[in-house]
Coordinates of C-alpha atoms and ligand atoms in Angstrom, one line a residue:
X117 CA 67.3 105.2 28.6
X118 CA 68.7 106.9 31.2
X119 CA 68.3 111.1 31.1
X120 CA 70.9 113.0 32.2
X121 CA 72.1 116.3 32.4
X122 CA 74.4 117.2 29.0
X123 CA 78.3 117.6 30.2
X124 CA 78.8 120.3 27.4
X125 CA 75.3 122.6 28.8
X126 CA 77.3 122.5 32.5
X127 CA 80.4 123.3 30.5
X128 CA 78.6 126.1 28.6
X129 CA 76.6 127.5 31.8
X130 CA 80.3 127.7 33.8
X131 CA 81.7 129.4 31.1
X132 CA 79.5 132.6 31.5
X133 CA 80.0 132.6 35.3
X134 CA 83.9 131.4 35.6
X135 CA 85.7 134.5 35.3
X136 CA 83.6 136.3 38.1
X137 CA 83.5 133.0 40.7
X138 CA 87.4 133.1 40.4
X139 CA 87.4 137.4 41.6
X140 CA 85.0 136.1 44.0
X141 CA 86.9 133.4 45.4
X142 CA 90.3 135.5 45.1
X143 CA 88.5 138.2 47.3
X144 CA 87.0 135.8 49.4
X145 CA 90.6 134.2 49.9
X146 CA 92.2 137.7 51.0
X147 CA 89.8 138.1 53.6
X148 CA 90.2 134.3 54.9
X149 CA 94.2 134.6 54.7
X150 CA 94.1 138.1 57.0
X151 CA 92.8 135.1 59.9
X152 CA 95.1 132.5 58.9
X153 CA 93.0 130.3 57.2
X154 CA 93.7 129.0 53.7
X155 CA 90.8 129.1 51.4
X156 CA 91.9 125.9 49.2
X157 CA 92.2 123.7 52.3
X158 CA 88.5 124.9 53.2
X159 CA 87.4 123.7 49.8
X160 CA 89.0 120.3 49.7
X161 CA 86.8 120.1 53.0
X162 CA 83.5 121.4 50.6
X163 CA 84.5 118.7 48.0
X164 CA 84.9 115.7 51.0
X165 CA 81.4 116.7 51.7
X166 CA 78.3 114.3 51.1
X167 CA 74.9 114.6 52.1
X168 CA 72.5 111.5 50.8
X169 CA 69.1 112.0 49.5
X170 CA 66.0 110.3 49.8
X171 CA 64.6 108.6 47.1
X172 CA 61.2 109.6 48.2
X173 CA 62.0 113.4 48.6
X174 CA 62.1 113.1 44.5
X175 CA 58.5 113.2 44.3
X176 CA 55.9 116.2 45.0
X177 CA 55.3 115.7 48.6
X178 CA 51.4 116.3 50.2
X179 CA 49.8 116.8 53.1
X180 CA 46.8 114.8 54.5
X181 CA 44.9 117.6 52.8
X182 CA 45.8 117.4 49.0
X183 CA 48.6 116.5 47.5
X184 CA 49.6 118.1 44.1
X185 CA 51.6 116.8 41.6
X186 CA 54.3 118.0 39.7
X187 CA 55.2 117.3 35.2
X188 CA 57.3 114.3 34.7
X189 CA 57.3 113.0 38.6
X190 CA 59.2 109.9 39.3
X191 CA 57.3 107.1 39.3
X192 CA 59.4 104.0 40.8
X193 CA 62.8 103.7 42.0
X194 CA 64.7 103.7 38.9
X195 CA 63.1 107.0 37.5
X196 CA 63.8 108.2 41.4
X197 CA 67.6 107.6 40.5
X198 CA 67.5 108.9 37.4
X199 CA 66.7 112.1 39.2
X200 CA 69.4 111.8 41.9
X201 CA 71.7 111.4 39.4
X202 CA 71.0 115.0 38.0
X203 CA 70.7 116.6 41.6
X204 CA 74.4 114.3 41.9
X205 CA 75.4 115.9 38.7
X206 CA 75.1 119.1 39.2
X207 CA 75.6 119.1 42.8
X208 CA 78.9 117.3 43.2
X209 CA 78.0 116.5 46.9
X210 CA 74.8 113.9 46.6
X211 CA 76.7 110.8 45.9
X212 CA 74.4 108.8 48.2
X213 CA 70.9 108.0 47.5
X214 CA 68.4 106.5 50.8
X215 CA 66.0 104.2 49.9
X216 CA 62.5 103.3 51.8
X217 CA 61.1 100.1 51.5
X218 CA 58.8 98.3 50.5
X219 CA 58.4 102.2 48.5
X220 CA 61.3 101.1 46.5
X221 CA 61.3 97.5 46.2
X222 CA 62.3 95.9 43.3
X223 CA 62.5 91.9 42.2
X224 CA 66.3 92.0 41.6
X225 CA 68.4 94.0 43.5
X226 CA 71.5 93.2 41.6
X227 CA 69.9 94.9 38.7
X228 CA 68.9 97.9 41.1
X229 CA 72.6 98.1 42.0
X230 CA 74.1 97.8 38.5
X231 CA 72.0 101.0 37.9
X232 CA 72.7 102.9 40.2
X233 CA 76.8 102.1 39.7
X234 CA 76.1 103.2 36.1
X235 CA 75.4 106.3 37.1
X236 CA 77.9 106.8 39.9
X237 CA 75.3 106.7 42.6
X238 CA 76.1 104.4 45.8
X239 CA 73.4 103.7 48.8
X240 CA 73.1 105.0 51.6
X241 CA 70.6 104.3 54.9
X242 CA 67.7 101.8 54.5
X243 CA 64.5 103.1 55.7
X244 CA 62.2 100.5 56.5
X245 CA 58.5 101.0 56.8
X246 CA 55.9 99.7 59.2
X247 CA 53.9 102.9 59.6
X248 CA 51.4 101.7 56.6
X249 CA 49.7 98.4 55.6
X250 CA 50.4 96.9 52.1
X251 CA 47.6 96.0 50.4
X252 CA 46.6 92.4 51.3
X253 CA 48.6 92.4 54.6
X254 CA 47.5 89.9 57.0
X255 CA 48.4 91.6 60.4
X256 CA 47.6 95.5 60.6
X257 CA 49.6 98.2 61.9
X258 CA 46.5 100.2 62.9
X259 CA 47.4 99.7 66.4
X260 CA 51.5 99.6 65.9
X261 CA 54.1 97.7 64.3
X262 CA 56.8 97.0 66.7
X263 CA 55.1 97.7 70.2
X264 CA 51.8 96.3 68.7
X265 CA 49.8 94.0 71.1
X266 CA 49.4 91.6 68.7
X267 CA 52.5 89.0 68.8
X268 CA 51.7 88.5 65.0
X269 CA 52.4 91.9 64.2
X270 CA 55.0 92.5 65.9
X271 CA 56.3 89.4 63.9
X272 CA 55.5 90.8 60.7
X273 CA 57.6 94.2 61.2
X274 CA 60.3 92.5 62.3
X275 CA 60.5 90.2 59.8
X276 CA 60.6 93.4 57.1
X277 CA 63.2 94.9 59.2
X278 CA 65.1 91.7 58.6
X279 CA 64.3 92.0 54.7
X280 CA 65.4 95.6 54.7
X281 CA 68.7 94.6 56.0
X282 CA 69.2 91.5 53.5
X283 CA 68.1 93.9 50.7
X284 CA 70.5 96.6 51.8
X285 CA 73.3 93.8 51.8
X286 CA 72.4 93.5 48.0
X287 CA 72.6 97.2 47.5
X288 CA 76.1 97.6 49.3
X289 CA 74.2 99.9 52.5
X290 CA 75.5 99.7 55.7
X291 CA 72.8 101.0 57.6
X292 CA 69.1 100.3 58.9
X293 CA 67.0 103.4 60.8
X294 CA 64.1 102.0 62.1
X295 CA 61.2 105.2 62.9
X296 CA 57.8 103.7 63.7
X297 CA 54.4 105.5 64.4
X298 CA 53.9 103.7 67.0
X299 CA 52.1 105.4 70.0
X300 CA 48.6 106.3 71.7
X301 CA 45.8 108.9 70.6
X302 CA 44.1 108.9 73.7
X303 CA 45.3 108.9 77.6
X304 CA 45.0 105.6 78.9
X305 CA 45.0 103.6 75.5
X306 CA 48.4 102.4 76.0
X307 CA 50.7 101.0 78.9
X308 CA 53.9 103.0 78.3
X309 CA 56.1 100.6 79.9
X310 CA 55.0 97.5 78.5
X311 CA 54.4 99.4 75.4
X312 CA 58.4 100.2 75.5
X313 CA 59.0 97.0 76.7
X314 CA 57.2 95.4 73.5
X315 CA 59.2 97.7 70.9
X316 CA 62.6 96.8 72.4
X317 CA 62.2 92.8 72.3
X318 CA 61.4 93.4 68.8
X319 CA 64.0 95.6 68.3
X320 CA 66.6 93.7 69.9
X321 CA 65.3 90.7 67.3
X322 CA 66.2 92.8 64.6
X323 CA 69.9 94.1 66.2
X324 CA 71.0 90.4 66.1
X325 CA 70.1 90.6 62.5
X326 CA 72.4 93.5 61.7
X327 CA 75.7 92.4 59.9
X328 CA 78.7 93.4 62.4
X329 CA 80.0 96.4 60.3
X330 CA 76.4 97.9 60.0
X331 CA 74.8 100.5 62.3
X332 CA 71.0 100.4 63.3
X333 CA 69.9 104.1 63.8
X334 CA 66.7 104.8 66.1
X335 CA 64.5 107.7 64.5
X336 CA 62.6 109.6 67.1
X337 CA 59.6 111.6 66.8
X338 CA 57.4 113.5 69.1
X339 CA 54.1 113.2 67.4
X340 CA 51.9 112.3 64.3
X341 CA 50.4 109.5 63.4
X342 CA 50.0 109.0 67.1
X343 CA 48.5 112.4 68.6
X344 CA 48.9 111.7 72.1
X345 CA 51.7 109.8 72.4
X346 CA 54.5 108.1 70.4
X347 CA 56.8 105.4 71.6
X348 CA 60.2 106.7 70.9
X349 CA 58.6 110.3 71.2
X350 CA 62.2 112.2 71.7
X351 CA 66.0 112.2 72.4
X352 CA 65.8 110.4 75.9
X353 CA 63.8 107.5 75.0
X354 CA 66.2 107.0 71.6
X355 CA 68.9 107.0 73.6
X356 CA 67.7 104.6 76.3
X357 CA 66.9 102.3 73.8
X358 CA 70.1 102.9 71.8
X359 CA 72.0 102.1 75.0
X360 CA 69.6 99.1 75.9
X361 CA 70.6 97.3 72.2
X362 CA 74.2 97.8 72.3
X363 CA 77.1 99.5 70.4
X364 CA 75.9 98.9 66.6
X365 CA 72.7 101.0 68.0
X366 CA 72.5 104.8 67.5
X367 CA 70.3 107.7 67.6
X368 CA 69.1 109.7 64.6
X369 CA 68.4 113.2 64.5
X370 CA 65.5 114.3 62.4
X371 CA 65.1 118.4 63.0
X372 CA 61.6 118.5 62.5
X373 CA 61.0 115.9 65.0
X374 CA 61.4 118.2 68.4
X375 CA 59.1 120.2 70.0
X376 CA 59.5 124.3 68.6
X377 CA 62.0 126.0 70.5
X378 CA 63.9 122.6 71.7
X379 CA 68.0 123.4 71.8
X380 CA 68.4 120.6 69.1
X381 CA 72.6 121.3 68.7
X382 CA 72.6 121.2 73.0
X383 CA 70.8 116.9 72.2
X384 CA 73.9 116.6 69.3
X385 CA 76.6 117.2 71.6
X386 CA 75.2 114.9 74.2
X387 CA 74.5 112.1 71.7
X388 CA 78.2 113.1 70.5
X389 CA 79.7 112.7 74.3
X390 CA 78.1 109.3 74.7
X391 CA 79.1 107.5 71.2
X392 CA 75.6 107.8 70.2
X393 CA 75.0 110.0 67.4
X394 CA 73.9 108.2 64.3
X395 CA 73.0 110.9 61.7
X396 CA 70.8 113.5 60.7
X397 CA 67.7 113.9 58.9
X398 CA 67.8 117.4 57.7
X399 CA 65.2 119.7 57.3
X400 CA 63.6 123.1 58.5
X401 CA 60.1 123.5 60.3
X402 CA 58.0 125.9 62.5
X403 CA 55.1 124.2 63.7
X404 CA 56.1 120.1 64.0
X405 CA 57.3 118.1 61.3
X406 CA 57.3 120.2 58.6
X407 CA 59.9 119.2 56.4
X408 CA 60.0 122.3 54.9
X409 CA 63.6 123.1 53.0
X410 CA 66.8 122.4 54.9
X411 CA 68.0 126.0 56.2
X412 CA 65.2 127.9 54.9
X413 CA 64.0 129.0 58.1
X414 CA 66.4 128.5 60.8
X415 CA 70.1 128.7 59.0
X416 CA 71.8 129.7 62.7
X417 CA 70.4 126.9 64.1
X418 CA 71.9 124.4 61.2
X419 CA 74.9 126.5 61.7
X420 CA 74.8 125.7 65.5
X421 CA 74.2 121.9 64.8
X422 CA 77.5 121.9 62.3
X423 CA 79.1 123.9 65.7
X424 CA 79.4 120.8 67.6
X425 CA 79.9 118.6 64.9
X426 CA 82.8 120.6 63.5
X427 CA 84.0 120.6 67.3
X428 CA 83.7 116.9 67.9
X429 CA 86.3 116.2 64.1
X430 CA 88.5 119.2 65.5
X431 CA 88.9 117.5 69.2
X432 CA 89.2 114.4 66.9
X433 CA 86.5 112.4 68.7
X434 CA 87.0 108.7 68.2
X435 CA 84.9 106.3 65.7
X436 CA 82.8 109.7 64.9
X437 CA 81.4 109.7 61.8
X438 CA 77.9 110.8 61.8
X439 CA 75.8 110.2 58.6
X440 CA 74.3 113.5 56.8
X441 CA 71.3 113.3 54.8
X442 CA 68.0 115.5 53.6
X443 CA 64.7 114.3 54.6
X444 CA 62.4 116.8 53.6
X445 CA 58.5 117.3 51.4
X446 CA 58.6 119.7 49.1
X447 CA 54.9 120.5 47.9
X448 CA 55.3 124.0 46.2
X449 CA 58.7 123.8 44.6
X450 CA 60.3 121.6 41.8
X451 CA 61.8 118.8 43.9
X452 CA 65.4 118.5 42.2
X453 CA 65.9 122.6 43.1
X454 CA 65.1 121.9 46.5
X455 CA 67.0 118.9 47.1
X456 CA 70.0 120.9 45.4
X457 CA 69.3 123.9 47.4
X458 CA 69.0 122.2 50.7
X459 CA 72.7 119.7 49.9
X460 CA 74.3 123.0 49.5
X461 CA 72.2 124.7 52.5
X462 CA 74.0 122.0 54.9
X463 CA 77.0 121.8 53.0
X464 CA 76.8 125.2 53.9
X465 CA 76.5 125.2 57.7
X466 CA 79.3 122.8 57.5
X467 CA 81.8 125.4 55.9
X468 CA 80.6 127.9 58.1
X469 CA 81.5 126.2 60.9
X470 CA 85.2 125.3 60.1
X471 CA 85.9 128.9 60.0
X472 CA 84.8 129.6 63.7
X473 CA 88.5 130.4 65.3
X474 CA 88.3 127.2 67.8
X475 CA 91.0 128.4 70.1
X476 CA 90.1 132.0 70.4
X477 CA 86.4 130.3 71.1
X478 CA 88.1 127.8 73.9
X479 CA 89.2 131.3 75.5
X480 CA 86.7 133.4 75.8
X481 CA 84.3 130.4 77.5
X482 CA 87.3 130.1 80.3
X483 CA 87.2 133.7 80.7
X484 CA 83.4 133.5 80.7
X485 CA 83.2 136.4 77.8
X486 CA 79.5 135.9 76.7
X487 CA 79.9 138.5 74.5
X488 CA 82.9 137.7 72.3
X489 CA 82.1 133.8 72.4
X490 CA 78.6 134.8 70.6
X491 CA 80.9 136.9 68.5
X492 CA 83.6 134.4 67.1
X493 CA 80.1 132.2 66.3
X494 CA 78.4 135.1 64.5
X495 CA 81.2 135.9 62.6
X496 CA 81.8 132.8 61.1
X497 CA 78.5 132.6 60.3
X498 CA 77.9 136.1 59.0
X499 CA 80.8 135.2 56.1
X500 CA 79.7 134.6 52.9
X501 CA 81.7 131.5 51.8
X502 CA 79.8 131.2 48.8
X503 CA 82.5 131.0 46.4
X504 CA 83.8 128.2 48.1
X505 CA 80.9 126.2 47.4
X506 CA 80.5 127.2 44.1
X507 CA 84.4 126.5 43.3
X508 CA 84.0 122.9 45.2
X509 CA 81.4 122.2 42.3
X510 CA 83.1 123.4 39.6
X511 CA 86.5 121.4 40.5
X512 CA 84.6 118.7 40.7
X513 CA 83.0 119.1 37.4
X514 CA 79.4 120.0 38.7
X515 CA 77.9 123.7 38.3
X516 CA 78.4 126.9 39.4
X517 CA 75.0 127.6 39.3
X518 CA 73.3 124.5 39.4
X519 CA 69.5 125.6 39.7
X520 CA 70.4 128.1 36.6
X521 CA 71.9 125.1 34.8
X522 CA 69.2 122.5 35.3
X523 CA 66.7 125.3 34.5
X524 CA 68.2 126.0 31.1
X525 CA 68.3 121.9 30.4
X526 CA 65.0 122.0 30.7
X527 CA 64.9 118.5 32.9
X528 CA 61.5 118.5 33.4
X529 CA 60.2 119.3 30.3
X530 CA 61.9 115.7 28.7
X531 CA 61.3 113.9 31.3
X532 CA 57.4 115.0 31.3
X533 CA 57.0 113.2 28.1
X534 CA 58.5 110.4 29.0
X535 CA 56.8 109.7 32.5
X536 CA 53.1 110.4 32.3
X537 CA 51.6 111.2 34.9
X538 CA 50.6 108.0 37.0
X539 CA 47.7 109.7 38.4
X540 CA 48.3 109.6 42.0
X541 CA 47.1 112.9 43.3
X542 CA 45.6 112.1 46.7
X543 CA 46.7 112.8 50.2
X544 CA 50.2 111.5 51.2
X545 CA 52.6 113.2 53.8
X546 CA 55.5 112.4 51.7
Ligands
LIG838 C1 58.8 110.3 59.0 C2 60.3 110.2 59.3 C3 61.0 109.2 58.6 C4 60.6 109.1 57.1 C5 59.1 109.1 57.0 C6 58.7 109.1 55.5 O1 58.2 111.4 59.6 O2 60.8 111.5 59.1 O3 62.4 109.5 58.6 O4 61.0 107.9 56.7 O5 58.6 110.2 57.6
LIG839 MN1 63.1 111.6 59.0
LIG840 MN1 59.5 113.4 59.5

């Protein structure tokens, strides 16, 4: 039996925290209306909002050190939707879940699709996965998937590229992203170009695959499992390939996967220019690939990001439609509060960033006024539009305060019982 989230407890929970969201957002809509902008257009915009979640970011995460499991984990794809369904719940802006295969493979799909419609969940990217071997698998990966030197397994990754996008069909998905692992550990092992050459034959096997209304988005990655070099490492090769595959072929934007420091919202506007930005894994890091919490470190930098995508809806950019989603391991916190805190983190970013005054902005870069173009930014983003967020939610019938609300439910605590534990506590990056 599917667990959910009691309608009356969110109904209960708003009830203590209506009366002062409604001064908040009166205030709130004061200050807005003194620059022209009306607050309840700028919530319809909170409420369009989606960001999908990864079925895999439901479970306690790890690091090749330990990993350390949480009460009443998820333990297969149907308990990870169960989950999304309360983050969806409560959230009112997670309608999409992502799913990774052969993670989340079931025997019928059908039956995988009738579930997730009876909870009001749709699909959303299929993630395939060729940086592991499945137990029994003929052709290793040891050496690569997609730019390996064996023909064979080559073969074999494209062939569950191809499943991935047959099994997506099933689930209603209109998307594949393809990241591999691909890549050398020491100088010499591999010969870039034919290495690149390998990985976009088999790539452009699996593009004449793709139905005509589905995208293929290219993940790139700078490092890890590969050490010294990865095959689609950054930006410039993702694009390249992108462009060598054709139109259905776009880049996706993981922001742990750059090198610290990289201008990350400087590559958006460039894939934006070109017709090549795909989506976005979000996350935060410091070191690498982190996948620490969406906005917890750098929230000016998310900010930035939602800058020129804000930019490229207010020019009206043709065919843009960039796909939003978390892709994040969370090994110290309870994974529903951080995949709730992190949708509203972006969901954030984006509001933010439809406050910036675009015109004033367009003037002070003719006039070169470094100053005040910093300013019109900063003061966007220094504007707490909380209420808006919380009000989007609560019009929508989700929660005010939905990490108070699923606390008080006590989620975990029901579910505990009824999922023990599998025992998998060793290493795992996700
Ligand atoms: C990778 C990358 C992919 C994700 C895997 C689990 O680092 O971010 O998007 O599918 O991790
Ligand atoms: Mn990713
Ligand atoms: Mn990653």
């Amino acid at each position: 039996m599917t667990q959910r989230i009691d309608k009356a407890l969110i109904a209960e929970e708003n009830a203590k925290l209506e009366s002062y969201l409604k001064e908040d957002y009166q205030a709130l809509g004061n200050q807005l209306a003194r620059k022209n902008i009306n607050i309840d257009d700028i919530t319809a915009k909170a409420e369009e909002f989606q960001i999908a979640v990864p079925s895999w970011g439901t479970g306690t995460g790890g690091t090749r050190f330990a990993r350390f499991p949480g009460e009443g984990e998820p333990r297969n794809i149907w308990e990870k939707l169960e989950d999304s369904a309360v983050i969806n719940d409560l959230s009112q802006c997670t309608e999409r879940v992502s799913p990774h295969f052969p993670w989340d493979k079931v025997d019928d799909f059908s039956e995988l699709k009738q579930t997730s419609d009876s909870v009001n969940l749709k699909w959303d990217s299929i993630n395939s996965n060729t940086f592991q071997d499945q137990p029994g698998q003929e052709h290793s990966y040891k050496y690569g998937s997609l730019a390996n030197t064996s023909v064979a397994a080559r073969d074999l990754a494209i062939q569950h590229n191809l499943d991935c996008i047959e099994w997506g069909k099933e689930l209603g998905s209109k998307t594949l992203t393809v990241w591999v692992g691909d890549g050398s550990n020491h100088p010499g092992q591999q010969h870039f170009q034919s290495a690149f050459e390998r990985y976009l034959e088999s790539m452009k096997t699996i593009y004449a695959g793709l139905p005509s209304d589905w995208e293929l988005h290219i993940e790139h990655k700078m490092f890890e499992p590969a050490f010294y070099s990865t095959i689609i490492q950054d930006w410039g090769s993702n694009i390249l390939a992108a462009m060598e595959l054709g139109p259905q072929a776009k880049s996706l934007v993981d922001l742990g996967h750059h090198a610290p420091n990289v201008n990350i919202e400087m590559i958006v506007s460039r894939l934006i220019q070109f017709k090549k930005l795909g989506g976005f894994h979000f996350n935060d890091s410091k070191y690498g690939d982190d996948d620490l919490d969406s906005g917890s470190l750098h929230p000016y930098q998310q900010f930035l990001i939602f800058n020129e995508l804000v930019d490229a809806e207010y020019r009206g950019q043709e065919g843009f439609k960039p796909n939003y989603m978390l892709d994040q391991s969370h090994n110290v916190t309870a994974p529903i509060e951080s995949l709730m805190n992190s949708a509203a983190s972006v969901q954030r970013s984006y509001i933010s960033a439809l406050l910036v005054n675009r015109p004033q902005l367009t003037e002070y870069q003719t006039n070169n006024d470094a100053l005040m173009c910093s300013n019109t930014l900063k003061n966007a983003f220094n504007t707490d539009i909380s209420p808006i967020l919380a009000m989007a939610r609560f019009r929508k019938g989700g929660a005010i305060d939905p990490i108070a609300t699923y606390r008080k439910a006590n989620y975990r605590g029901i579910v505990g019982k009824l999922r023990p534990s599998s025992g998998g506590n060793g290493s795992g990056i996700v």
